GROMACS .gro file of C-alpha atoms in nm:
model
  148
    1UNK     CA    1   1.465  -4.254   3.384
    2UNK     CA    2   1.217  -4.176   3.651
    3UNK     CA    3   0.852  -4.067   3.608
    4UNK     CA    4   0.512  -4.186   3.588
    5UNK     CA    5   0.279  -4.250   3.288
    6UNK     CA    6  -0.086  -4.225   3.390
    7UNK     CA    7  -0.382  -4.321   3.177
    8UNK     CA    8  -0.761  -4.333   3.160
    9UNK     CA    9  -0.894  -4.553   2.907
   10UNK     CA   10  -1.244  -4.679   2.816
   11UNK     CA   11  -1.172  -4.860   2.490
   12UNK     CA   12  -0.802  -4.947   2.531
   13UNK     CA   13  -0.662  -4.688   2.294
   14UNK     CA   14  -0.520  -4.460   2.574
   15UNK     CA   15  -0.390  -4.766   2.758
   16UNK     CA   16  -0.194  -4.882   2.446
   17UNK     CA   17  -0.039  -4.535   2.402
   18UNK     CA   18   0.047  -4.511   2.778
   19UNK     CA   19   0.213  -4.864   2.779
   20UNK     CA   20   0.420  -4.766   2.477
   21UNK     CA   21   0.535  -4.436   2.644
   22UNK     CA   22   0.613  -4.596   2.980
   23UNK     CA   23   0.821  -4.864   2.804
   24UNK     CA   24   1.015  -4.589   2.607
   25UNK     CA   25   1.125  -4.385   2.914
   26UNK     CA   26   1.118  -4.674   3.167
   27UNK     CA   27   0.845  -4.498   3.376
   28UNK     CA   28   0.590  -4.642   3.619
   29UNK     CA   29   0.259  -4.715   3.438
   30UNK     CA   30  -0.044  -4.612   3.638
   31UNK     CA   31  -0.407  -4.659   3.557
   32UNK     CA   32  -0.660  -4.399   3.655
   33UNK     CA   33  -0.962  -4.597   3.791
   34UNK     CA   34  -1.292  -4.440   3.844
   35UNK     CA   35  -1.477  -4.551   4.166
   36UNK     CA   36  -1.757  -4.697   3.945
   37UNK     CA   37  -1.739  -4.845   3.604
   38UNK     CA   38  -2.048  -4.700   3.424
   39UNK     CA   39  -2.133  -4.778   3.064
   40UNK     CA   40  -2.020  -4.555   2.779
   41UNK     CA   41  -2.350  -4.370   2.743
   42UNK     CA   42  -2.297  -4.234   3.101
   43UNK     CA   43  -1.940  -4.107   3.029
   44UNK     CA   44  -2.076  -3.963   2.701
   45UNK     CA   45  -2.344  -3.768   2.900
   46UNK     CA   46  -2.094  -3.634   3.147
   47UNK     CA   47  -1.851  -3.537   2.872
   48UNK     CA   48  -2.098  -3.258   2.771
   49UNK     CA   49  -2.023  -3.069   3.094
   50UNK     CA   50  -1.677  -2.898   3.101
   51UNK     CA   51  -1.503  -2.909   3.432
   52UNK     CA   52  -1.720  -3.184   3.568
   53UNK     CA   53  -1.523  -3.436   3.748
   54UNK     CA   54  -1.594  -3.792   3.836
   55UNK     CA   55  -1.450  -3.966   4.145
   56UNK     CA   56  -1.146  -4.191   4.098
   57UNK     CA   57  -0.950  -4.419   4.320
   58UNK     CA   58  -0.666  -4.260   4.503
   59UNK     CA   59  -0.386  -4.147   4.283
   60UNK     CA   60  -0.055  -4.021   4.434
   61UNK     CA   61   0.237  -3.916   4.222
   62UNK     CA   62   0.576  -3.856   4.374
   63UNK     CA   63   0.748  -3.821   4.036
   64UNK     CA   64   0.827  -3.479   3.886
   65UNK     CA   65   0.769  -3.599   3.528
   66UNK     CA   66   0.426  -3.721   3.439
   67UNK     CA   67   0.277  -3.823   3.108
   68UNK     CA   68  -0.102  -3.839   3.105
   69UNK     CA   69  -0.296  -4.041   2.836
   70UNK     CA   70  -0.666  -3.995   2.805
   71UNK     CA   71  -0.945  -3.994   2.541
   72UNK     CA   72  -1.096  -3.699   2.368
   73UNK     CA   73  -1.465  -3.701   2.454
   74UNK     CA   74  -1.711  -3.430   2.365
   75UNK     CA   75  -1.596  -3.155   2.596
   76UNK     CA   76  -1.450  -3.313   2.899
   77UNK     CA   77  -1.286  -3.626   3.035
   78UNK     CA   78  -1.430  -3.636   3.387
   79UNK     CA   79  -1.171  -3.865   3.560
   80UNK     CA   80  -0.887  -3.639   3.432
   81UNK     CA   81  -1.079  -3.332   3.538
   82UNK     CA   82  -1.126  -3.481   3.881
   83UNK     CA   83  -0.757  -3.536   3.926
   84UNK     CA   84  -0.680  -3.183   3.818
   85UNK     CA   85  -0.923  -3.050   4.083
   86UNK     CA   86  -0.759  -3.274   4.349
   87UNK     CA   87  -0.426  -3.102   4.264
   88UNK     CA   88  -0.254  -3.420   4.160
   89UNK     CA   89  -0.049  -3.250   3.890
   90UNK     CA   90   0.030  -2.915   4.056
   91UNK     CA   91   0.407  -2.842   4.013
   92UNK     CA   92   0.463  -3.143   3.791
   93UNK     CA   93   0.623  -3.137   3.443
   94UNK     CA   94   0.335  -3.284   3.234
   95UNK     CA   95   0.322  -3.440   2.895
   96UNK     CA   96  -0.038  -3.477   2.754
   97UNK     CA   97  -0.128  -3.745   2.498
   98UNK     CA   98  -0.481  -3.739   2.384
   99UNK     CA   99  -0.636  -4.008   2.179
  100UNK     CA  100  -0.915  -3.922   1.936
  101UNK     CA  101  -1.127  -4.040   1.653
  102UNK     CA  102  -1.220  -3.690   1.513
  103UNK     CA  103  -1.422  -3.374   1.583
  104UNK     CA  104  -1.264  -3.054   1.718
  105UNK     CA  105  -0.970  -3.249   1.876
  106UNK     CA  106  -0.740  -2.938   1.853
  107UNK     CA  107  -0.976  -2.722   2.059
  108UNK     CA  108  -1.010  -3.007   2.316
  109UNK     CA  109  -0.625  -3.034   2.343
  110UNK     CA  110  -0.591  -2.652   2.379
  111UNK     CA  111  -0.871  -2.653   2.648
  112UNK     CA  112  -0.696  -2.933   2.841
  113UNK     CA  113  -0.346  -2.766   2.800
  114UNK     CA  114  -0.481  -2.442   2.956
  115UNK     CA  115  -0.669  -2.631   3.222
  116UNK     CA  116  -0.375  -2.825   3.338
  117UNK     CA  117  -0.166  -2.506   3.350
  118UNK     CA  118  -0.439  -2.328   3.558
  119UNK     CA  119  -0.428  -2.611   3.804
  120UNK     CA  120  -0.049  -2.553   3.841
  121UNK     CA  121   0.099  -2.820   3.604
  122UNK     CA  122   0.387  -2.723   3.373
  123UNK     CA  123   0.281  -2.860   3.041
  124UNK     CA  124   0.576  -2.964   2.819
  125UNK     CA  125   0.406  -3.137   2.535
  126UNK     CA  126   0.063  -3.195   2.395
  127UNK     CA  127   0.012  -3.463   2.137
  128UNK     CA  128  -0.307  -3.569   1.968
  129UNK     CA  129  -0.295  -3.938   1.865
  130UNK     CA  130  -0.553  -4.076   1.620
  131UNK     CA  131  -0.700  -4.369   1.809
  132UNK     CA  132  -0.396  -4.558   1.920
  133UNK     CA  133  -0.173  -4.481   1.620
  134UNK     CA  134   0.130  -4.315   1.806
  135UNK     CA  135   0.383  -4.206   1.545
  136UNK     CA  136   0.753  -4.247   1.584
  137UNK     CA  137   0.804  -3.869   1.556
  138UNK     CA  138   0.574  -3.819   1.870
  139UNK     CA  139   0.773  -4.084   2.059
  140UNK     CA  140   1.103  -3.902   1.968
  141UNK     CA  141   0.965  -3.562   2.059
  142UNK     CA  142   0.839  -3.701   2.390
  143UNK     CA  143   1.154  -3.875   2.479
  144UNK     CA  144   1.383  -3.569   2.406
  145UNK     CA  145   1.161  -3.342   2.628
  146UNK     CA  146   1.125  -3.611   2.895
  147UNK     CA  147   1.499  -3.613   2.941
  148UNK     CA  148   1.533  -3.239   2.989
   0.00000   0.00000   0.00000
């Protein structure tokens, strides 16, 4: 199967999820790397500003199918928002996997689903994953939709 699984991970939870998904559908695994590597308190501060991006190294996706794994921070994940603003996901079939530890994760997921769609992505699936505890039912849903 062709496609890409992108991830941004500060603690490693989203990376673990992304690696599992990429292996399941035999997709390319691509890390989203910010141009700087600031400490967590910096990211936390930026996450209070919805729609604020943060520069990342060049990411180009030729595949139509793209899974995106990223953490649930306060209101925003700046590297993901930056890629949306750059149009990286426009016209792509997108599967979102958001790792979280708790606190309004459903609202965050709804916000990002709408945001991806407003930037031209075709969101197929939104999954919330408690830390890195990807459930087999989530993998099955993902694989079934990925193949369509």
